[in-house]
Tab-separated table of C-alpha atoms in Angstrom:
chain	number	residue	atom	x	y	z
A	1	MET	CA	66.897	112.227	98.529
A	2	THR	CA	68.245	115.765	98.620
A	3	ASP	CA	68.168	117.613	95.357
A	4	HIS	CA	71.657	119.045	94.826
A	5	ARG	CA	70.870	120.876	91.608
A	6	PRO	CA	71.444	124.632	91.595
A	7	ARG	CA	68.401	126.853	91.956
A	8	THR	CA	68.574	129.692	89.528
A	9	GLY	CA	66.399	132.156	91.404
A	10	ARG	CA	68.156	131.734	94.710
A	11	ALA	CA	71.601	131.605	93.153
A	12	ALA	CA	70.952	134.936	91.467
A	13	ARG	CA	70.490	136.506	94.923
A	14	LEU	CA	73.612	134.915	96.410
A	15	ARG	CA	75.568	137.565	98.256
A	16	SER	CA	79.317	137.776	98.629
A	17	PRO	CA	81.311	140.600	100.266
A	18	ARG	CA	83.444	140.890	97.106
A	19	SER	CA	80.756	140.333	94.487
A	20	ARG	CA	81.082	143.883	93.178
A	21	THR	CA	84.782	143.585	92.464
A	22	GLY	CA	85.134	140.033	91.168
A	23	SER	CA	83.899	138.094	88.210
A	24	GLY	CA	82.503	135.132	90.123
A	25	THR	CA	85.333	132.679	90.772
A	26	ASP	CA	88.643	132.797	92.571
A	27	ALA	CA	90.506	131.504	89.521
A	28	ALA	CA	89.566	134.291	87.129
A	29	THR	CA	93.091	135.663	86.928
A	30	VAL	CA	94.905	132.331	86.651
A	31	PRO	CA	95.517	130.860	83.173
A	32	GLU	CA	94.956	127.120	82.819
A	33	PRO	CA	96.764	125.827	79.751
A	34	ASP	CA	95.453	122.290	80.083
A	35	GLY	CA	92.036	123.238	81.393
A	36	GLY	CA	92.237	121.120	84.500
A	37	GLY	CA	95.041	122.334	86.735
A	38	HIS	CA	98.390	120.869	87.657
A	39	VAL	CA	99.249	118.406	90.420
A	40	LEU	CA	102.265	119.582	92.433
A	41	LEU	CA	103.699	117.075	94.900
A	42	PRO	CA	105.824	118.221	97.851
A	43	VAL	CA	109.437	118.786	96.885
A	44	GLU	CA	111.684	115.887	97.771
A	45	ALA	CA	114.997	116.465	99.516
A	46	THR	CA	117.204	116.365	96.422
A	47	VAL	CA	120.257	118.258	95.247
A	48	ALA	CA	119.635	121.166	92.903
A	49	PRO	CA	120.009	120.238	89.188
A	50	LEU	CA	122.796	122.742	88.536
A	51	ARG	CA	124.715	121.454	91.526
A	52	GLN	CA	124.304	117.869	90.325
A	53	VAL	CA	125.652	118.788	86.862
A	54	ALA	CA	128.540	120.732	88.428
A	55	ARG	CA	129.469	117.734	90.575
A	56	ARG	CA	129.442	115.396	87.597
A	57	LEU	CA	131.508	117.766	85.492
A	58	ALA	CA	134.018	117.980	88.330
A	59	VAL	CA	134.256	114.178	88.518
A	60	ALA	CA	134.645	113.988	84.728
A	61	ALA	CA	137.460	116.562	84.876
A	62	VAL	CA	139.213	114.543	87.593
A	63	VAL	CA	138.926	111.411	85.443
A	64	LEU	CA	140.342	113.282	82.442
A	65	VAL	CA	143.297	114.679	84.413
A	66	ALA	CA	144.026	111.274	85.989
A	67	THR	CA	144.045	109.609	82.570
A	68	ALA	CA	146.319	112.288	81.106
A	69	PHE	CA	148.876	111.873	83.909
A	70	ILE	CA	148.770	108.090	83.576
A	71	VAL	CA	149.635	108.471	79.884
A	72	TYR	CA	152.273	111.130	80.550
A	73	ALA	CA	153.936	108.994	83.214
A	74	ASP	CA	154.489	106.268	80.593
A	75	ARG	CA	154.948	108.607	77.611
A	76	GLY	CA	157.855	106.587	76.349
A	77	GLY	CA	155.511	103.687	75.571
A	78	TYR	CA	153.385	105.751	73.185
A	79	HIS	CA	154.027	106.500	69.542
A	80	ASP	CA	153.061	109.745	67.835
A	81	ASN	CA	152.600	109.466	64.065
A	82	ALA	CA	154.045	112.950	63.721
A	83	GLY	CA	157.345	111.656	65.091
A	84	HIS	CA	157.498	114.064	68.057
A	85	PRO	CA	158.100	113.030	71.676
A	86	LEU	CA	154.910	112.829	73.697
A	87	GLY	CA	154.421	115.954	75.836
A	88	LEU	CA	151.886	116.890	78.504
A	89	LEU	CA	149.595	118.493	75.908
A	90	ASP	CA	149.765	115.319	73.837
A	91	ALA	CA	148.877	113.283	76.928
A	92	PHE	CA	145.760	115.398	77.525
A	93	TYR	CA	144.883	115.154	73.842
A	94	TYR	CA	145.191	111.362	73.928
A	95	ALA	CA	143.150	111.182	77.154
A	96	THR	CA	140.395	113.311	75.609
A	97	VAL	CA	140.016	111.334	72.386
A	98	THR	CA	140.322	108.036	74.255
A	99	LEU	CA	137.718	108.772	76.980
A	100	SER	CA	135.304	110.105	74.384
A	101	THR	CA	135.915	106.962	72.264
A	102	THR	CA	136.836	109.159	69.286
A	103	GLY	CA	140.155	107.383	68.676
A	104	TYR	CA	141.900	109.174	65.770
A	105	GLY	CA	144.797	106.702	65.919
A	106	ASP	CA	147.549	109.353	65.623
A	107	ILE	CA	148.837	108.520	69.121
A	108	VAL	CA	148.854	104.837	70.069
A	109	PRO	CA	150.397	102.747	72.860
A	110	TYR	CA	152.986	100.368	71.424
A	111	SER	CA	154.930	99.122	74.455
A	112	ALA	CA	153.648	96.283	76.664
A	113	GLY	CA	153.545	98.547	79.718
A	114	ALA	CA	151.492	101.223	77.963
A	115	ARG	CA	149.038	98.674	76.642
A	116	LEU	CA	148.707	97.075	80.096
A	117	ALA	CA	148.039	100.524	81.586
A	118	ASN	CA	145.324	101.055	78.966
A	119	ILE	CA	143.708	97.769	79.895
A	120	LEU	CA	143.844	98.155	83.682
A	121	LEU	CA	143.540	101.920	84.132
A	122	VAL	CA	142.490	103.855	81.028
A	123	THR	CA	139.622	101.559	80.013
A	124	PRO	CA	137.903	101.633	83.463
A	125	LEU	CA	138.315	105.410	83.475
A	126	ARG	CA	136.779	105.542	80.004
A	127	VAL	CA	133.760	103.557	81.216
A	128	LEU	CA	133.405	105.829	84.264
A	129	PHE	CA	133.639	108.902	82.037
A	130	LEU	CA	130.883	107.604	79.763
A	131	ILE	CA	128.679	106.701	82.723
A	132	ILE	CA	128.962	110.268	84.009
A	133	LEU	CA	128.066	111.812	80.652
A	134	VAL	CA	125.268	109.376	79.809
A	135	GLY	CA	123.882	109.503	83.357
A	136	THR	CA	123.642	113.293	83.279
A	137	THR	CA	121.910	113.233	79.907
A	138	LEU	CA	119.445	110.534	80.941
A	139	GLU	CA	118.608	112.326	84.172
A	140	VAL	CA	117.742	115.489	82.294
A	141	LEU	CA	115.668	113.594	79.747
A	142	THR	CA	113.818	111.440	82.295
A	143	GLU	CA	113.008	114.136	84.872
A	144	ARG	CA	109.527	114.691	83.469
A	145	THR	CA	108.900	110.958	83.155
A	146	ARG	CA	109.950	110.424	86.766
A	147	ARG	CA	107.587	113.179	87.874
A	148	GLN	CA	104.720	111.571	85.961
A	149	LEU	CA	105.476	108.177	87.507
A	150	ARG	CA	105.527	109.767	90.960
A	151	ILE	CA	102.128	111.336	90.341
A	152	ARG	CA	100.773	107.985	89.144
A	153	ARG	CA	101.988	106.290	92.322
A	154	TRP	CA	100.416	109.089	94.338
A	155	ARG	CA	97.090	108.627	92.561
A	156	SER	CA	97.134	104.865	93.071
A	157	ARG	CA	97.347	105.185	96.862
A	158	MET	CA	94.906	108.075	97.302
A	159	ARG	CA	92.002	106.599	99.284
A	160	GLU	CA	89.864	108.129	102.046
A	161	HIS	CA	91.890	111.328	101.983
A	162	THR	CA	90.941	114.946	102.684
A	163	VAL	CA	90.653	117.605	99.985
A	164	ILE	CA	90.998	121.229	101.125
A	165	VAL	CA	89.741	123.722	98.552
A	166	GLY	CA	91.349	127.083	99.214
A	167	TYR	CA	94.668	127.390	101.046
A	168	GLY	CA	94.199	130.816	102.518
A	169	SER	CA	93.946	131.536	106.229
A	170	LYS	CA	90.951	129.205	106.725
A	171	GLY	CA	92.428	126.421	104.637
A	172	ARG	CA	95.806	126.556	106.390
A	173	HIS	CA	94.231	126.404	109.837
A	174	ALA	CA	92.013	123.521	108.737
A	175	ALA	CA	95.095	121.633	107.530
A	176	ARG	CA	96.966	122.309	110.765
A	177	THR	CA	94.024	121.075	112.801
A	178	LEU	CA	93.790	117.875	110.755
A	179	LEU	CA	97.521	117.295	111.155
A	180	GLY	CA	97.171	117.874	114.889
A	181	GLN	CA	94.412	115.269	114.972
A	182	GLY	CA	96.796	112.713	113.506
A	183	VAL	CA	95.912	112.869	109.799
A	184	PRO	CA	99.081	112.108	107.759
A	185	LYS	CA	100.347	114.793	105.395
A	186	ASP	CA	100.175	112.442	102.423
A	187	LEU	CA	96.410	112.100	102.954
A	188	ILE	CA	95.727	115.829	102.582
A	189	VAL	CA	95.386	117.405	99.126
A	190	THR	CA	94.933	121.148	98.667
A	191	VAL	CA	93.365	122.905	95.683
A	192	ASP	CA	93.888	126.590	94.979
A	193	PRO	CA	93.971	128.821	91.871
A	194	GLN	CA	96.781	131.011	93.203
A	195	PRO	CA	100.396	129.855	92.614
A	196	LYS	CA	101.539	131.444	95.891
A	197	ALA	CA	99.020	129.398	97.867
A	198	VAL	CA	100.084	126.227	96.059
A	199	ASP	CA	103.739	126.983	96.855
A	200	ALA	CA	102.801	127.511	100.496
A	201	ALA	CA	101.036	124.143	100.606
A	202	ASN	CA	104.054	122.431	99.060
A	203	SER	CA	106.300	124.153	101.590
A	204	ASP	CA	104.104	122.699	104.332
A	205	GLY	CA	104.642	119.234	102.862
A	206	LEU	CA	101.205	118.904	101.271
A	207	THR	CA	100.246	117.860	97.768
A	208	ALA	CA	98.604	120.713	95.884
A	209	VAL	CA	96.562	121.084	92.709
A	210	LEU	CA	96.800	124.407	90.900
A	211	GLY	CA	93.500	125.196	89.228
A	212	ASP	CA	89.907	126.364	89.429
A	213	ALA	CA	88.040	124.134	91.897
A	214	THR	CA	84.655	125.010	90.379
A	215	ARG	CA	85.642	122.832	87.415
A	216	SER	CA	85.246	119.086	87.698
A	217	GLU	CA	88.555	118.477	85.901
A	218	THR	CA	90.475	120.151	88.714
A	219	LEU	CA	88.647	118.206	91.429
A	220	LEU	CA	89.262	114.974	89.543
A	221	ARG	CA	92.991	115.726	89.595
A	222	ALA	CA	92.718	115.929	93.388
A	223	GLU	CA	91.091	112.446	93.367
A	224	LEU	CA	88.002	113.921	95.026
A	225	PRO	CA	85.690	110.996	94.046
A	226	ARG	CA	87.716	108.784	96.394
A	227	ALA	CA	88.034	111.327	99.218
A	228	ALA	CA	86.420	110.875	102.622
A	229	ARG	CA	86.328	114.562	103.562
A	230	VAL	CA	86.159	117.843	101.655
A	231	VAL	CA	86.840	121.250	103.192
A	232	VAL	CA	85.572	124.205	101.166
A	233	ALA	CA	87.459	127.272	102.385
A	234	THR	CA	87.226	129.650	99.436
A	235	GLN	CA	87.302	133.424	99.789
A	236	ARG	CA	83.880	134.009	98.255
A	237	ASP	CA	80.471	132.556	99.043
A	238	ASP	CA	79.421	132.139	95.414
A	239	THR	CA	82.600	130.179	94.734
A	240	ALA	CA	81.899	127.999	97.780
A	241	VAL	CA	78.444	127.133	96.366
A	242	LEU	CA	79.832	126.144	92.961
A	243	VAL	CA	82.638	124.091	94.512
A	244	THR	CA	80.209	122.316	96.835
A	245	LEU	CA	77.882	121.478	93.949
A	246	SER	CA	80.755	120.058	91.910
A	247	ALA	CA	82.175	118.135	94.864
A	248	ARG	CA	78.822	116.597	95.782
A	249	GLN	CA	78.199	115.602	92.186
A	250	LEU	CA	81.538	113.763	92.090
A	251	ASN	CA	81.290	112.220	95.564
A	252	LYS	CA	77.947	111.326	97.139
A	253	ARG	CA	79.308	109.944	100.411
A	254	ALA	CA	82.042	112.386	101.463
A	255	THR	CA	81.606	114.732	104.399
A	256	ILE	CA	81.696	118.270	103.021
A	257	ALA	CA	82.397	121.137	105.415
A	258	ALA	CA	82.004	124.572	103.832
A	259	ALA	CA	82.749	128.032	105.165
A	260	VAL	CA	80.735	131.111	104.185
A	261	ARG	CA	80.859	134.734	105.230
A	262	GLU	CA	77.183	135.669	105.018
A	263	GLU	CA	74.744	133.736	107.203
A	264	GLU	CA	71.915	134.075	104.679
A	265	ASN	CA	73.926	131.863	102.300
A	266	VAL	CA	73.944	128.921	104.718
A	267	PRO	CA	70.675	127.326	103.428
A	268	LEU	CA	71.937	127.499	99.858
A	269	LEU	CA	75.177	125.744	100.851
A	270	ARG	CA	73.168	123.010	102.541
A	271	GLN	CA	70.959	122.619	99.453
A	272	SER	CA	74.126	122.373	97.382
A	273	GLY	CA	75.222	119.322	99.343
A	274	ALA	CA	77.304	120.624	102.249
A	275	THR	CA	77.186	118.417	105.336
A	276	VAL	CA	78.350	121.180	107.681
A	277	VAL	CA	78.316	124.928	107.039
A	278	VAL	CA	80.355	127.298	109.176
A	279	THR	CA	79.608	131.019	109.059
A	280	SER	CA	82.886	132.781	109.705
A	281	SER	CA	81.538	136.314	110.204
A	282	SER	CA	78.677	135.430	112.559
A	283	SER	CA	80.828	132.953	114.521
A	284	ALA	CA	83.486	135.599	115.029
A	285	GLY	CA	80.802	138.130	115.998
A	286	ARG	CA	79.262	135.792	118.590
A	287	LEU	CA	82.688	135.072	120.043
A	288	LEU	CA	83.395	138.806	120.290
A	289	GLY	CA	80.030	139.441	121.948
A	290	MET	CA	80.500	136.683	124.528
A	291	SER	CA	84.038	137.871	125.199
A	292	MET	CA	82.725	141.355	125.938
A	293	MET	CA	80.054	140.073	128.321
A	294	SER	CA	82.340	137.473	129.912
A	295	PRO	CA	86.030	137.458	128.985
A	296	HIS	CA	86.426	134.076	130.707
A	297	VAL	CA	83.772	132.475	128.499
A	298	GLY	CA	85.474	133.913	125.422
A	299	ALA	CA	88.843	132.593	126.608
A	300	VAL	CA	87.423	129.077	127.079
A	301	LEU	CA	85.789	129.087	123.645
A	302	GLU	CA	88.982	130.365	122.035
A	303	ASP	CA	90.881	127.585	123.797
A	304	LEU	CA	88.441	125.009	122.431
A	305	LEU	CA	88.839	126.339	118.899
A	306	THR	CA	92.633	126.547	119.028
A	307	HIS	CA	94.543	123.343	118.488
A	308	GLY	CA	97.439	122.700	120.824
A	309	GLU	CA	97.766	122.882	124.567
A	310	GLY	CA	94.647	123.347	126.674
A	311	LEU	CA	91.176	122.052	125.917
A	312	GLU	CA	90.356	120.030	122.817
A	313	VAL	CA	87.042	118.866	121.353
A	314	ARG	CA	87.343	115.324	120.003
A	315	GLU	CA	85.077	112.622	118.628
A	316	ARG	CA	85.992	109.054	119.509
A	317	PRO	CA	84.308	105.614	119.665
A	318	VAL	CA	82.868	104.265	122.889
A	319	THR	CA	85.187	101.770	124.591
A	320	ARG	CA	84.033	98.382	125.863
A	321	SER	CA	84.455	99.500	129.451
A	322	GLU	CA	82.163	102.498	128.792
A	323	SER	CA	79.454	100.514	126.973
A	324	GLY	CA	76.280	100.179	129.064
A	325	ARG	CA	77.276	103.017	131.374
A	326	SER	CA	76.240	106.640	131.611
A	327	PRO	CA	78.207	109.322	129.731
A	328	ARG	CA	78.909	110.903	133.124
A	329	ALA	CA	80.942	107.827	134.061
A	330	CYS	CA	83.454	108.441	131.259
A	331	ALA	CA	86.852	109.790	132.126
A	332	ASP	CA	86.402	112.602	129.588
A	333	LEU	CA	83.686	115.237	129.683
A	334	VAL	CA	81.033	114.015	127.226
A	335	VAL	CA	79.027	116.812	125.609
A	336	ALA	CA	77.185	114.788	122.941
A	337	VAL	CA	76.612	111.247	121.713
A	338	VAL	CA	76.554	110.220	118.030
A	339	ARG	CA	74.240	107.252	117.497
A	340	GLY	CA	73.964	106.228	113.877
A	341	ASN	CA	73.275	109.430	111.974
A	342	ARG	CA	71.741	111.207	114.973
A	343	LEU	CA	73.415	113.662	117.320
A	344	LEU	CA	72.137	113.326	120.910
A	345	GLY	CA	72.759	115.996	123.507
A	346	PHE	CA	74.330	115.068	126.825
A	347	ASN	CA	70.948	115.517	128.578
A	348	ASP	CA	68.959	113.510	126.020
A	349	PRO	CA	67.237	110.523	127.727
A	350	GLU	CA	68.295	108.255	124.831
A	351	ALA	CA	71.947	109.068	125.529
A	352	GLU	CA	71.717	108.052	129.165
A	353	THR	CA	73.158	104.594	128.385
A	354	LEU	CA	76.060	104.331	125.973
A	355	GLN	CA	76.159	101.623	123.321
A	356	LEU	CA	79.289	100.012	121.906
A	357	THR	CA	78.459	101.317	118.415
A	358	ASP	CA	78.109	104.915	119.650
A	359	ARG	CA	80.648	107.679	119.278
A	360	VAL	CA	81.065	110.389	121.893
A	361	ILE	CA	82.108	114.013	121.504
A	362	THR	CA	84.290	114.932	124.439
A	363	ILE	CA	86.265	117.825	125.837
A	364	THR	CA	89.698	116.689	126.904
A	365	GLN	CA	92.831	118.254	128.313
A	366	THR	CA	95.872	118.169	126.037
A	367	GLY	CA	99.429	119.364	126.210
A	368	GLY	CA	101.561	119.886	129.275
């Protein structure tokens, strides 16, 4: 069993390109009032609160005016205790105290027609007026409760999802690649300490957790223990190590892919529990070198790494028609065979005959 505990001596020598200017984690400048971050779900397509209130006030005003004109039209059937004829101002006054159920009793309907109008017209308008006022109040009071219920529903269905730690350039491209591979947006959760990155994730339709991913509380909010995949795309190598250690401690079975800048930090990431470690600086350097020696080779590799039209690298299960046959007989170009936990090259003698339980890594043509 791999020991995932941090090694003090090696960790002390961990190098990061920004280690001289930072304090050690990406979240150093972000306050965390609750200590564990905040879950921010993508914004639903709803009307702005101020616009909703304005609409309801407009409807309430229409109801008030309609009631006042109903009363004024039958003003002869109303009695004013002051002994004055009922005017338009009196009609609005009566409509106001009636719709608000205040009912001072100084103006009352005494004719049969006025009382019938109150039963058939004024009372329904009064109920509608109260519904508008009470509905607006309840909506304001229950907004936070509705948000909490939405988060609870989200947590209840989070299974086998992907957690992306860091929504910078690497994190965004990782999310786009996953979406291009058919992963639903509601099965991708991003974690970042920067509010701007969280807003960007929400704008892309992804659920985001604002907080320091080196803390277990933040990762728990992202439901990491139930995740199937974890992408560590932080800006600093030392942060990537701490996040990987925390993620592996919370989830023993998830596939963890981590990105680092310095190649000498790769062994430490693997000791911390990373399944795959990608060195961004050396990979970019090798691609530049090959592009200089052979621009065509660089173009092909760039095509393979870029999701969209052109060439795509995919992993898929072996079909029944391919079982028992050679990888060369497949319609796609097979470059490797995954058998159990082993990766077999295309020229490996053991991969000469495909098995139904195998998975193949292929290069396919996509787009038009």
